[in-house]
Amino acid sequence: MSSDTGYGQYCPLAMASEMLGNKWTMLVIRELLDGSTRFNDIGRGLPLASRSLLARRLRELEQNGLVEHSAGTRGKSGKYRLTAAGEALSSVVRAMAIWGQEWIDEEPSLRNIDVRFLMWDMRRNVHPAEFLPDPFTVQFIFSDAPEGLKDHWLVFKRDDVDLCYVDPGKEIDVYVETDLRTMTRVWMGWCRLQDALKEDKISITGQDKYVSRTLDWLGLSGLSKVSKQLKHIRVGGNSTV
Amino acid sequence: MSSDTGYGQYCPLAMASEMLGNKWTMLVIRELLDGSTRFNDIGRGLPLASRSLLARRLRELEQNGLVEHSAGTRGKSGKYRLTAAGEALSSVVRAMAIWGQEWIDEEPSLRNIDVRFLMWDMRRNVHPAEFLPDPFTVQFIFSDAPEGLKDHWLVFKRDDVDLCYVDPGKEIDVYVETDLRTMTRVWMGWCRLQDALKEDKISITGQDKYVSRTLDWLGLSGLSKVSKQLKHIRVGGNSTV
DNA sequence: CAGTATCCGATGCGATACTG
DNA sequence: CAGTATCGCATCGGATACTG
């Protein structure tokens, strides 16, 4: 009488849920909206997703017409791009992200920090600053990151920013030392950089002029301008898991 | 290092997906946004969802702070209501619904028609018309509905509209005879009522003055004002299933 | 680098039966 | 009417190994 495992509703919301509701699907779309086109770049934004699942999701999205896959011609890697319909999902992604930023409490969020995602998120949203040496290298040191993932480097170049997990061997212009919670809170706009500095939860060192510049972009995730609702009406205390 | 089965991302989109991504969750929220408060009313908008699952979803939503459940005091039934955070999801629901209406092709949608949902959707979005007899009864006859679900009645009263699956025994003011696809297409704005009438895919009979009134509300689902993109760029040809 | 193929375990979900 | 409890199957997704 109605399709196998679906909702049995012609309703556009139900149809959209069937297409977008699978685990990881929305996040894959976000990666694409944010500009990643290659398989491994998309995967870098989803550290906990297995490769086989990522491949499956991309295939589904392609079959559904949300993603186009141009196969790579020998040596060159293929590219994934959103179709017009896929691009149009930005309104949905934005609505969900803003809702989450406004209404979900910090605490459950801070229990979900993967340092690889944090750094990838920063690398994506930070722009090559002008009037800086080229290259300009910032080293992040997270006291509480898992072994082997304590140090990260952001290398600002003229038109690009590189993210490294191993010492790129460049001269370091600025050091940022902190813990993952603090970095995340500052980055997301959940606490003011000034306050974190005052409480000695983060330290930024290097030449004075560079340090002061660093203060400009460190609290600037795309969502940091959206502020949270008052603590007592936020949600997510009990995780669904 | 990160939560059990989650995305491992503090990111608000990921957190929101964890809360809302489970099957049926979005549709439950839609029912609540549309004003249903009682367990069985919510269930009526989700004919294919099992009762036990619906109960589970409502409990999760309550634990997450999106729904409040006031227990019923003897005899009186309890009520489910969205909290402020839950109400705020209307922006997300609207964005998804509009995206679906614009971009998902008719064909896959029309393979998912459950007549009970169709009628419930109409009953919800239709308003008691003024200047009509009270009560005013419309009988729908779907030639291709499953046995026992061919006839439905919408009874317009002063401040309410009743939906019946069995003959309410009232005098019928207007008859609407058609098939499920046509009714759905007209209702959703995917085809003009005029055209369906012209092609004899739908017939509306009764006293002339009432028939002409019926034409006014029959093509008026909340989303019917949003029109679809051109056929060739729509999506969903291959269902995810 | 960019995937595919296969296996297997966890869980999600539906069906059914039962309670206040 | 408004749910809860239990069971068992189906599918989803993670891990691993393999390919061009």
Coordinates of C-alpha atoms (C1' of nucleotides) in Angstrom, one line a residue:
Chain A
M1 CA 0.0 0.0 0.0
S2 CA 2.9 2.3 0.6
S3 CA 6.6 2.2 0.1
D4 CA 8.6 -0.3 2.0
T5 CA 10.3 1.5 4.9
G6 CA 9.2 5.0 4.3
Y7 CA 6.7 7.3 6.0
G8 CA 3.9 6.7 3.6
Q9 CA 3.4 10.4 3.2
Y10 CA 3.4 12.4 0.0
C11 CA 4.1 15.4 2.3
P12 CA 7.3 17.3 1.3
L13 CA 8.6 17.2 4.9
A14 CA 8.3 13.5 5.0
M15 CA 9.9 13.1 1.6
A16 CA 12.7 15.4 2.6
S17 CA 13.2 13.5 5.9
E18 CA 13.6 10.3 4.0
M19 CA 16.3 11.8 1.8
L20 CA 18.1 13.6 4.5
G21 CA 17.3 11.8 7.7
N22 CA 20.0 9.0 7.5
K23 CA 22.8 9.3 9.8
W24 CA 25.7 11.5 8.6
T25 CA 23.8 12.8 5.5
M26 CA 23.2 16.3 6.8
L27 CA 26.8 16.6 7.8
V28 CA 28.1 15.4 4.5
I29 CA 26.0 18.1 2.9
R30 CA 27.4 20.6 5.2
E31 CA 30.9 19.6 4.2
L32 CA 30.0 20.1 0.5
L33 CA 28.3 23.4 1.2
D34 CA 31.5 24.5 2.9
G35 CA 33.4 23.9 -0.2
S36 CA 35.0 20.5 0.1
T37 CA 35.0 18.6 -3.2
R38 CA 37.3 15.6 -2.7
F39 CA 36.5 12.4 -1.0
N40 CA 39.2 12.7 1.7
D41 CA 38.5 16.4 2.4
I42 CA 34.9 15.6 3.0
G43 CA 36.0 12.8 5.2
R44 CA 38.3 15.1 7.1
G45 CA 35.4 17.0 8.3
L46 CA 33.7 13.8 9.6
P47 CA 36.5 12.1 11.5
L48 CA 34.2 9.5 13.1
A49 CA 32.5 8.4 9.9
S50 CA 33.9 5.3 8.3
R51 CA 35.1 5.5 4.8
S52 CA 32.7 2.9 3.5
L53 CA 29.7 4.7 5.0
L54 CA 30.9 8.0 3.5
A55 CA 31.1 6.4 0.1
R56 CA 27.6 5.0 0.5
R57 CA 26.2 8.3 1.5
L58 CA 27.8 10.1 -1.4
R59 CA 26.4 7.5 -3.7
E60 CA 22.9 7.8 -2.3
L61 CA 23.1 11.6 -2.6
E62 CA 24.2 11.2 -6.2
Q63 CA 21.4 8.8 -7.0
N64 CA 18.9 11.2 -5.4
G65 CA 20.2 14.1 -7.6
L66 CA 21.7 16.2 -4.8
V67 CA 25.3 15.6 -5.7
E68 CA 27.2 15.3 -9.0
H69 CA 30.3 13.2 -9.2
S70 CA 32.8 14.0 -11.9
A71 CA 35.0 11.0 -12.1
G72 CA 38.7 11.8 -12.1
T73 CA 40.6 11.2 -15.3
R74 CA 43.8 9.2 -14.5
G75 CA 45.7 10.6 -11.5
K76 CA 43.3 13.5 -11.1
S77 CA 40.8 12.9 -8.3
G78 CA 37.1 13.1 -9.0
K79 CA 35.1 15.9 -7.5
Y80 CA 31.8 15.9 -5.7
R81 CA 29.7 19.0 -6.1
L82 CA 26.2 19.9 -5.0
T83 CA 23.5 20.2 -7.7
A84 CA 21.1 23.2 -7.6
A85 CA 18.8 21.1 -5.4
G86 CA 21.7 20.3 -3.1
E87 CA 22.8 23.9 -2.9
A88 CA 19.3 24.9 -2.0
L89 CA 19.6 22.8 1.2
S90 CA 21.7 25.6 2.6
S91 CA 18.6 27.1 4.0
V92 CA 17.8 23.9 5.8
V93 CA 21.3 23.5 7.1
R94 CA 21.4 27.1 8.2
A95 CA 18.1 26.8 10.0
M96 CA 19.2 23.7 11.9
A97 CA 22.6 25.1 12.8
I98 CA 21.1 28.3 14.1
W99 CA 18.6 26.4 16.1
G100 CA 21.3 24.3 17.6
Q101 CA 23.5 27.2 18.4
E102 CA 20.6 29.0 20.1
W103 CA 18.9 26.2 22.0
I104 CA 21.3 23.4 22.7
D105 CA 23.2 23.7 26.0
E106 CA 26.9 23.9 26.0
E107 CA 27.5 20.9 28.3
P108 CA 26.3 18.1 26.0
S109 CA 28.1 19.8 23.1
L110 CA 31.3 20.0 25.0
R111 CA 31.2 16.3 25.6
N112 CA 31.5 15.8 21.9
I113 CA 34.8 17.4 21.0
D114 CA 37.0 15.7 18.4
V115 CA 40.1 17.8 18.0
R116 CA 40.5 16.9 14.4
F117 CA 37.1 18.3 13.6
L118 CA 37.7 21.4 15.7
M119 CA 40.9 22.2 13.8
W120 CA 39.3 21.4 10.4
D121 CA 36.4 23.7 11.3
M122 CA 38.8 26.5 12.2
R123 CA 40.8 26.0 9.1
R124 CA 37.7 26.3 7.0
N125 CA 36.3 29.4 8.6
V126 CA 39.4 31.4 9.0
H127 CA 40.5 33.6 6.2
P128 CA 44.0 34.4 5.1
A129 CA 44.7 37.6 7.0
E130 CA 46.1 40.6 5.2
F131 CA 49.2 42.4 6.3
L132 CA 50.8 39.3 7.7
P133 CA 54.0 37.6 6.8
D134 CA 53.6 35.0 4.1
P135 CA 53.5 32.3 5.4
F136 CA 52.3 33.0 8.9
T137 CA 52.3 30.0 11.2
V138 CA 50.2 29.4 14.3
Q139 CA 50.9 26.5 16.6
F140 CA 48.0 25.1 18.7
I141 CA 48.9 23.1 21.8
F142 CA 46.0 21.3 23.5
S143 CA 47.0 20.1 26.9
D144 CA 44.2 17.6 27.1
A145 CA 44.1 16.2 23.5
P146 CA 44.8 12.5 23.0
E147 CA 48.4 11.5 22.6
G148 CA 49.7 12.3 19.1
L149 CA 47.0 14.9 18.6
K150 CA 48.2 17.6 21.0
D151 CA 49.9 19.8 18.4
H152 CA 48.4 21.4 15.3
W153 CA 49.6 24.0 12.9
L154 CA 47.7 26.5 10.9
V155 CA 49.8 27.9 8.1
F156 CA 48.3 31.1 6.5
K157 CA 49.4 31.6 2.9
R158 CA 48.4 34.1 0.4
D159 CA 45.2 32.5 -0.8
D160 CA 44.9 29.5 1.4
V161 CA 45.3 28.1 4.9
D162 CA 47.0 24.8 5.5
L163 CA 46.3 22.5 8.4
C164 CA 49.0 20.2 9.7
Y165 CA 49.1 17.5 12.2
V166 CA 52.8 17.2 12.1
D167 CA 55.4 20.0 12.5
P168 CA 55.6 21.7 9.1
G169 CA 59.1 22.9 10.1
K170 CA 58.3 26.5 9.7
E171 CA 59.1 29.3 12.1
I172 CA 56.2 29.7 14.5
D173 CA 54.8 33.2 14.7
V174 CA 52.2 32.6 17.4
Y175 CA 51.5 29.9 19.9
V176 CA 48.1 29.2 21.3
E177 CA 48.0 27.0 24.4
T178 CA 44.8 25.9 25.9
D179 CA 42.5 22.9 26.5
L180 CA 39.9 21.7 24.1
R181 CA 36.8 22.9 26.0
T182 CA 38.2 26.4 26.2
M183 CA 39.2 26.5 22.6
T184 CA 35.8 25.3 21.5
R185 CA 33.9 27.7 23.7
V186 CA 35.9 30.6 22.5
W187 CA 35.7 29.6 18.9
M188 CA 31.9 29.1 19.0
G189 CA 31.3 32.3 20.8
W190 CA 30.1 30.6 24.0
C191 CA 32.6 32.5 26.1
R192 CA 34.6 35.7 25.4
L193 CA 38.2 35.3 24.5
Q194 CA 38.9 38.2 26.9
D195 CA 37.4 36.2 29.8
A196 CA 39.3 33.1 29.0
L197 CA 42.6 35.1 28.9
K198 CA 41.8 36.7 32.2
E199 CA 41.2 33.4 33.8
D200 CA 44.4 32.0 32.3
K201 CA 42.5 29.3 30.5
I202 CA 44.2 30.2 27.2
S203 CA 47.6 31.7 26.5
I204 CA 48.6 33.4 23.3
T205 CA 52.2 34.2 22.8
G206 CA 54.5 35.5 20.2
Q207 CA 55.4 39.0 18.9
D208 CA 53.0 41.5 20.3
K209 CA 51.7 42.8 17.0
Y210 CA 50.9 39.3 15.9
V211 CA 49.3 38.3 19.1
S212 CA 46.9 41.2 18.9
R213 CA 46.0 40.2 15.4
T214 CA 45.3 36.7 16.5
L215 CA 42.7 38.0 18.9
D216 CA 40.7 39.2 15.9
W217 CA 40.0 35.9 14.3
L218 CA 40.1 33.4 17.1
G219 CA 36.5 33.9 18.2
L220 CA 35.0 33.9 14.8
S221 CA 33.2 30.7 13.9
G222 CA 30.5 31.4 11.4
L223 CA 27.9 30.9 14.2
S224 CA 29.6 32.9 16.9
K225 CA 27.3 35.8 16.1
V226 CA 24.3 33.8 17.1
S227 CA 24.0 33.8 20.8
K228 CA 22.5 31.2 23.0
Q229 CA 19.2 31.4 24.9
L230 CA 19.3 31.8 28.6
K231 CA 20.8 28.7 30.3
H232 CA 17.6 27.5 32.0
I233 CA 15.5 27.1 28.9
R234 CA 18.2 25.4 26.8
V235 CA 17.8 21.8 25.8
G236 CA 19.8 18.6 25.5
G237 CA 20.6 17.8 29.1
N238 CA 19.6 14.2 28.5
S239 CA 21.3 13.0 25.4
T240 CA 19.2 10.8 23.1
V241 CA 21.8 8.1 23.3
Chain B
M1 CA 37.2 10.1 23.5
S2 CA 33.8 11.0 22.2
S3 CA 30.2 9.9 22.9
D4 CA 29.1 6.4 22.1
T5 CA 27.2 6.6 18.9
G6 CA 27.2 10.2 18.1
Y7 CA 29.0 12.4 15.6
G8 CA 31.8 13.5 17.9
Q9 CA 31.2 17.1 17.0
Y10 CA 30.4 20.0 19.3
C11 CA 29.0 21.6 16.1
P12 CA 25.4 22.8 16.6
L13 CA 24.3 21.1 13.3
A14 CA 25.7 17.8 14.5
M15 CA 24.1 18.1 17.9
A16 CA 20.8 19.1 16.3
S17 CA 21.0 16.2 14.0
E18 CA 21.5 13.8 16.9
M19 CA 18.4 15.2 18.5
L20 CA 16.2 15.4 15.4
G21 CA 17.6 12.8 13.1
N22 CA 15.9 9.7 14.3
K23 CA 13.2 8.3 12.2
W24 CA 9.8 9.9 12.7
T25 CA 11.1 12.6 15.1
M26 CA 10.7 15.5 12.6
L27 CA 7.2 14.4 11.7
V28 CA 6.2 14.1 15.4
I29 CA 7.3 17.7 15.8
R30 CA 5.3 18.8 12.8
E31 CA 2.2 17.2 14.3
L32 CA 2.8 19.2 17.5
L33 CA 3.5 22.4 15.7
D34 CA 0.2 21.9 13.8
G35 CA -1.6 21.8 17.1
S36 CA -2.2 18.2 18.0
T37 CA -1.7 17.6 21.8
R38 CA -3.2 14.2 22.5
F39 CA -1.4 10.9 21.9
N40 CA -3.9 9.5 19.5
D41 CA -4.3 12.8 17.5
I42 CA -0.6 12.9 17.0
G43 CA -0.7 9.3 16.0
R44 CA -3.5 10.0 13.5
G45 CA -1.1 12.2 11.5
L46 CA 1.4 9.3 11.4
P47 CA -0.6 6.3 10.3
L48 CA 2.4 4.2 9.6
A49 CA 4.1 4.8 12.9
S50 CA 3.6 2.1 15.5
R51 CA 2.2 3.2 18.9
S52 CA 5.2 2.0 20.8
L53 CA 7.5 3.9 18.7
L54 CA 5.5 7.1 19.0
A55 CA 5.5 6.7 22.7
R56 CA 9.3 6.3 22.6
R57 CA 9.8 9.4 20.5
L58 CA 7.6 11.5 22.7
R59 CA 9.5 10.3 25.7
E60 CA 12.9 11.2 24.1
L61 CA 11.6 14.6 23.1
E62 CA 10.5 15.2 26.6
Q63 CA 13.8 14.1 28.1
N64 CA 15.6 16.4 25.6
G65 CA 13.4 19.3 26.7
L66 CA 11.6 19.8 23.4
V67 CA 8.2 18.6 24.7
E68 CA 6.3 19.0 27.9
H69 CA 3.9 16.3 29.0
S70 CA 1.2 17.2 31.4
A71 CA -0.2 13.9 32.8
G72 CA -3.9 13.6 32.6
T73 CA -5.8 13.6 35.9
R74 CA -8.2 10.6 36.0
G75 CA -10.2 10.3 32.9
K76 CA -8.8 13.4 31.3
S77 CA -6.1 12.7 28.8
G78 CA -2.6 14.1 29.2
K79 CA -1.4 16.7 26.8
Y80 CA 1.9 17.1 24.9
R81 CA 3.1 20.6 24.1
L82 CA 6.2 21.9 22.6
T83 CA 8.5 23.9 24.9
A84 CA 10.0 27.2 23.7
A85 CA 12.9 25.3 22.2
G86 CA 10.5 23.0 20.4
E87 CA 8.4 25.8 19.0
A88 CA 11.6 27.3 17.7
L89 CA 12.0 24.3 15.5
S90 CA 9.2 25.7 13.3
S91 CA 11.9 27.5 11.3
V92 CA 13.7 24.2 10.6
V93 CA 10.5 22.4 9.8
R94 CA 9.4 25.2 7.4
A95 CA 12.8 25.2 5.7
M96 CA 12.7 21.5 5.1
A97 CA 9.1 21.5 3.9
I98 CA 9.7 24.3 1.5
W99 CA 12.8 22.7 0.2
G100 CA 10.8 19.4 -0.4
Q101 CA 8.0 21.2 -2.1
E102 CA 10.3 23.0 -4.4
W103 CA 12.8 20.3 -5.3
I104 CA 11.3 16.9 -4.9
D105 CA 9.6 15.5 -7.9
E106 CA 6.0 14.6 -7.8
E107 CA 6.4 11.0 -8.9
P108 CA 8.2 9.6 -5.8
S109 CA 5.9 11.6 -3.6
L110 CA 2.8 10.2 -5.3
R111 CA 4.0 6.7 -4.6
N112 CA 3.6 7.5 -0.9
I113 CA 0.0 8.2 -0.5
D114 CA -1.8 7.1 2.6
V115 CA -5.4 8.1 2.4
R116 CA -5.7 8.5 6.2
F117 CA -2.8 11.0 6.2
L118 CA -4.2 12.8 3.2
M119 CA -7.6 13.3 4.9
W120 CA -6.0 14.2 8.2
D121 CA -3.8 16.8 6.5
M122 CA -6.8 18.3 4.8
R123 CA -8.8 18.4 8.0
R124 CA -6.0 20.3 9.7
N125 CA -5.5 22.9 7.1
V126 CA -9.0 23.6 6.1
H127 CA -10.9 26.3 8.0
P128 CA -14.5 26.3 8.9
A129 CA -16.0 28.4 6.1
E130 CA -18.3 31.2 6.9
F131 CA -21.7 31.6 5.3
L132 CA -22.2 27.9 5.1
P133 CA -24.9 25.8 6.7
D134 CA -23.9 24.5 10.1
P135 CA -23.0 21.6 9.9
F136 CA -21.8 21.4 6.3
T137 CA -20.8 18.0 5.2
V138 CA -18.5 17.0 2.3
Q139 CA -18.2 13.3 1.3
F140 CA -15.0 12.2 -0.4
I141 CA -15.0 9.1 -2.5
F142 CA -11.7 7.7 -3.6
S143 CA -12.1 5.2 -6.4
D144 CA -8.7 3.7 -5.8
A145 CA -8.4 3.7 -2.0
P146 CA -8.0 0.4 -0.2
E147 CA -11.3 -1.4 0.7
G148 CA -12.9 0.2 3.7
L149 CA -11.1 3.5 3.2
K150 CA -12.8 4.7 0.1
D151 CA -15.2 7.0 1.8
H152 CA -14.4 9.9 4.1
W153 CA -16.4 12.8 5.5
L154 CA -15.4 16.2 6.5
V155 CA -18.0 17.9 8.7
F156 CA -17.6 21.6 9.0
K157 CA -19.0 23.0 12.2
R158 CA -18.9 26.5 13.6
D159 CA -15.4 26.3 15.2
D160 CA -14.2 23.0 14.2
V161 CA -13.9 20.4 11.4
D162 CA -14.6 16.8 12.1
L163 CA -13.1 14.0 10.1
C164 CA -15.0 10.7 9.9
Y165 CA -14.2 7.3 8.4
V166 CA -17.7 6.1 8.7
D167 CA -20.9 7.7 7.6
P168 CA -21.8 10.3 10.1
G169 CA -25.4 10.1 9.0
K170 CA -25.7 13.7 8.1
E171 CA -27.1 15.1 4.9
I172 CA -24.4 15.4 2.4
D173 CA -23.9 18.9 0.9
V174 CA -21.1 18.2 -1.5
Y175 CA -19.6 15.1 -3.0
V176 CA -16.0 14.9 -4.2
E177 CA -15.2 11.9 -6.3
T178 CA -11.7 11.3 -7.6
D179 CA -8.6 9.2 -7.2
L180 CA -5.9 9.6 -4.6
R181 CA -3.2 10.9 -7.0
T182 CA -5.5 13.6 -8.3
M183 CA -6.7 14.6 -4.9
T184 CA -3.1 14.9 -3.7
R185 CA -1.9 16.8 -6.7
V186 CA -4.7 19.3 -6.4
W187 CA -4.4 19.6 -2.7
M188 CA -0.6 20.2 -2.8
G189 CA -0.9 22.7 -5.7
W190 CA 0.9 20.3 -8.1
C191 CA -1.9 20.7 -10.6
R192 CA -4.7 23.2 -10.9
L193 CA -8.1 22.1 -9.8
Q194 CA -9.5 23.6 -13.0
D195 CA -7.3 21.3 -15.1
A196 CA -8.3 18.2 -13.1
L197 CA -12.0 19.1 -13.6
K198 CA -11.5 19.7 -17.3
E199 CA -9.9 16.3 -17.7
D200 CA -12.7 14.7 -15.7
K201 CA -10.2 13.4 -13.1
I202 CA -12.3 14.9 -10.3
S203 CA -16.0 15.5 -10.0
I204 CA -17.6 17.9 -7.5
T205 CA -21.3 17.7 -7.2
G206 CA -24.1 19.2 -5.0
Q207 CA -25.9 22.4 -5.0
D208 CA -24.2 24.9 -7.3
K209 CA -23.6 27.5 -4.7
Y210 CA -21.9 25.0 -2.5
V211 CA -19.8 23.5 -5.2
S212 CA -18.4 26.8 -6.2
R213 CA -17.4 27.5 -2.6
T214 CA -15.7 24.1 -2.4
L215 CA -13.5 25.1 -5.3
D216 CA -12.1 27.8 -3.0
W217 CA -10.5 25.7 -0.3
L218 CA -9.8 22.5 -2.1
G219 CA -6.4 23.5 -3.5
L220 CA -5.1 25.1 -0.4
S221 CA -2.6 23.0 1.6
G222 CA -0.3 25.4 3.4
L223 CA 2.5 24.6 1.0
S224 CA 0.4 25.0 -2.2
K225 CA 1.7 28.6 -2.6
V226 CA 5.3 27.3 -3.0
S227 CA 5.7 26.1 -6.5
K228 CA 8.0 23.4 -7.8
Q229 CA 11.2 23.9 -9.7
L230 CA 11.2 22.9 -13.4
K231 CA 10.8 19.2 -13.8
H232 CA 14.2 18.4 -15.2
I233 CA 16.1 19.7 -12.2
R234 CA 14.0 18.1 -9.5
V235 CA 15.3 15.3 -7.4
G236 CA 14.3 12.0 -5.8
G237 CA 13.9 9.9 -8.9
N238 CA 15.8 7.1 -7.2
S239 CA 14.4 6.6 -3.8
T240 CA 16.9 6.1 -1.0
V241 CA 15.2 2.8 -0.1
Chain C
dC1 C1' 44.5 8.8 -3.2
dA2 C1' 39.8 7.2 -4.0
dG3 C1' 37.2 4.3 -3.4
dT4 C1' 34.6 -1.1 -3.3
dA5 C1' 33.3 -5.6 -1.2
dT6 C1' 32.2 -8.4 2.5
dC7 C1' 31.2 -9.7 7.0
dC8 C1' 29.1 -9.3 11.3
dG9 C1' 27.3 -7.2 15.5
dA10 C1' 24.4 -3.5 17.5
dT11 C1' 20.0 -1.2 17.5
dG12 C1' 16.0 0.3 15.7
dC13 C1' 11.7 -0.8 14.8
dG14 C1' 7.2 -3.3 14.3
dA15 C1' 3.9 -6.6 16.1
dT16 C1' 1.7 -8.3 19.7
dA17 C1' 0.0 -8.5 24.2
dC18 C1' -1.0 -6.3 28.3
dT19 C1' -2.4 -2.3 32.0
dG20 C1' -4.6 1.7 34.4
Chain D
dC1 C1' -8.2 6.4 25.6
dA2 C1' -3.3 6.5 26.7
dG3 C1' 0.0 4.3 27.0
dT4 C1' 4.0 0.1 28.7
dA5 C1' 6.5 -4.4 28.2
dT6 C1' 8.5 -7.9 25.6
dC7 C1' 10.2 -10.3 21.7
dG8 C1' 12.4 -11.1 17.4
dC9 C1' 13.6 -9.8 12.8
dA10 C1' 15.7 -6.5 9.6
dT11 C1' 18.7 -2.9 8.6
dC12 C1' 22.2 0.1 9.5
dG13 C1' 26.5 1.0 10.1
dG14 C1' 31.5 0.0 11.6
dA15 C1' 35.7 -2.8 10.7
dT16 C1' 38.6 -4.9 7.8
dA17 C1' 40.5 -6.2 3.7
dC18 C1' 41.1 -5.4 -1.1
dT19 C1' 41.5 -2.7 -6.0
dG20 C1' 42.7 0.6 -9.7

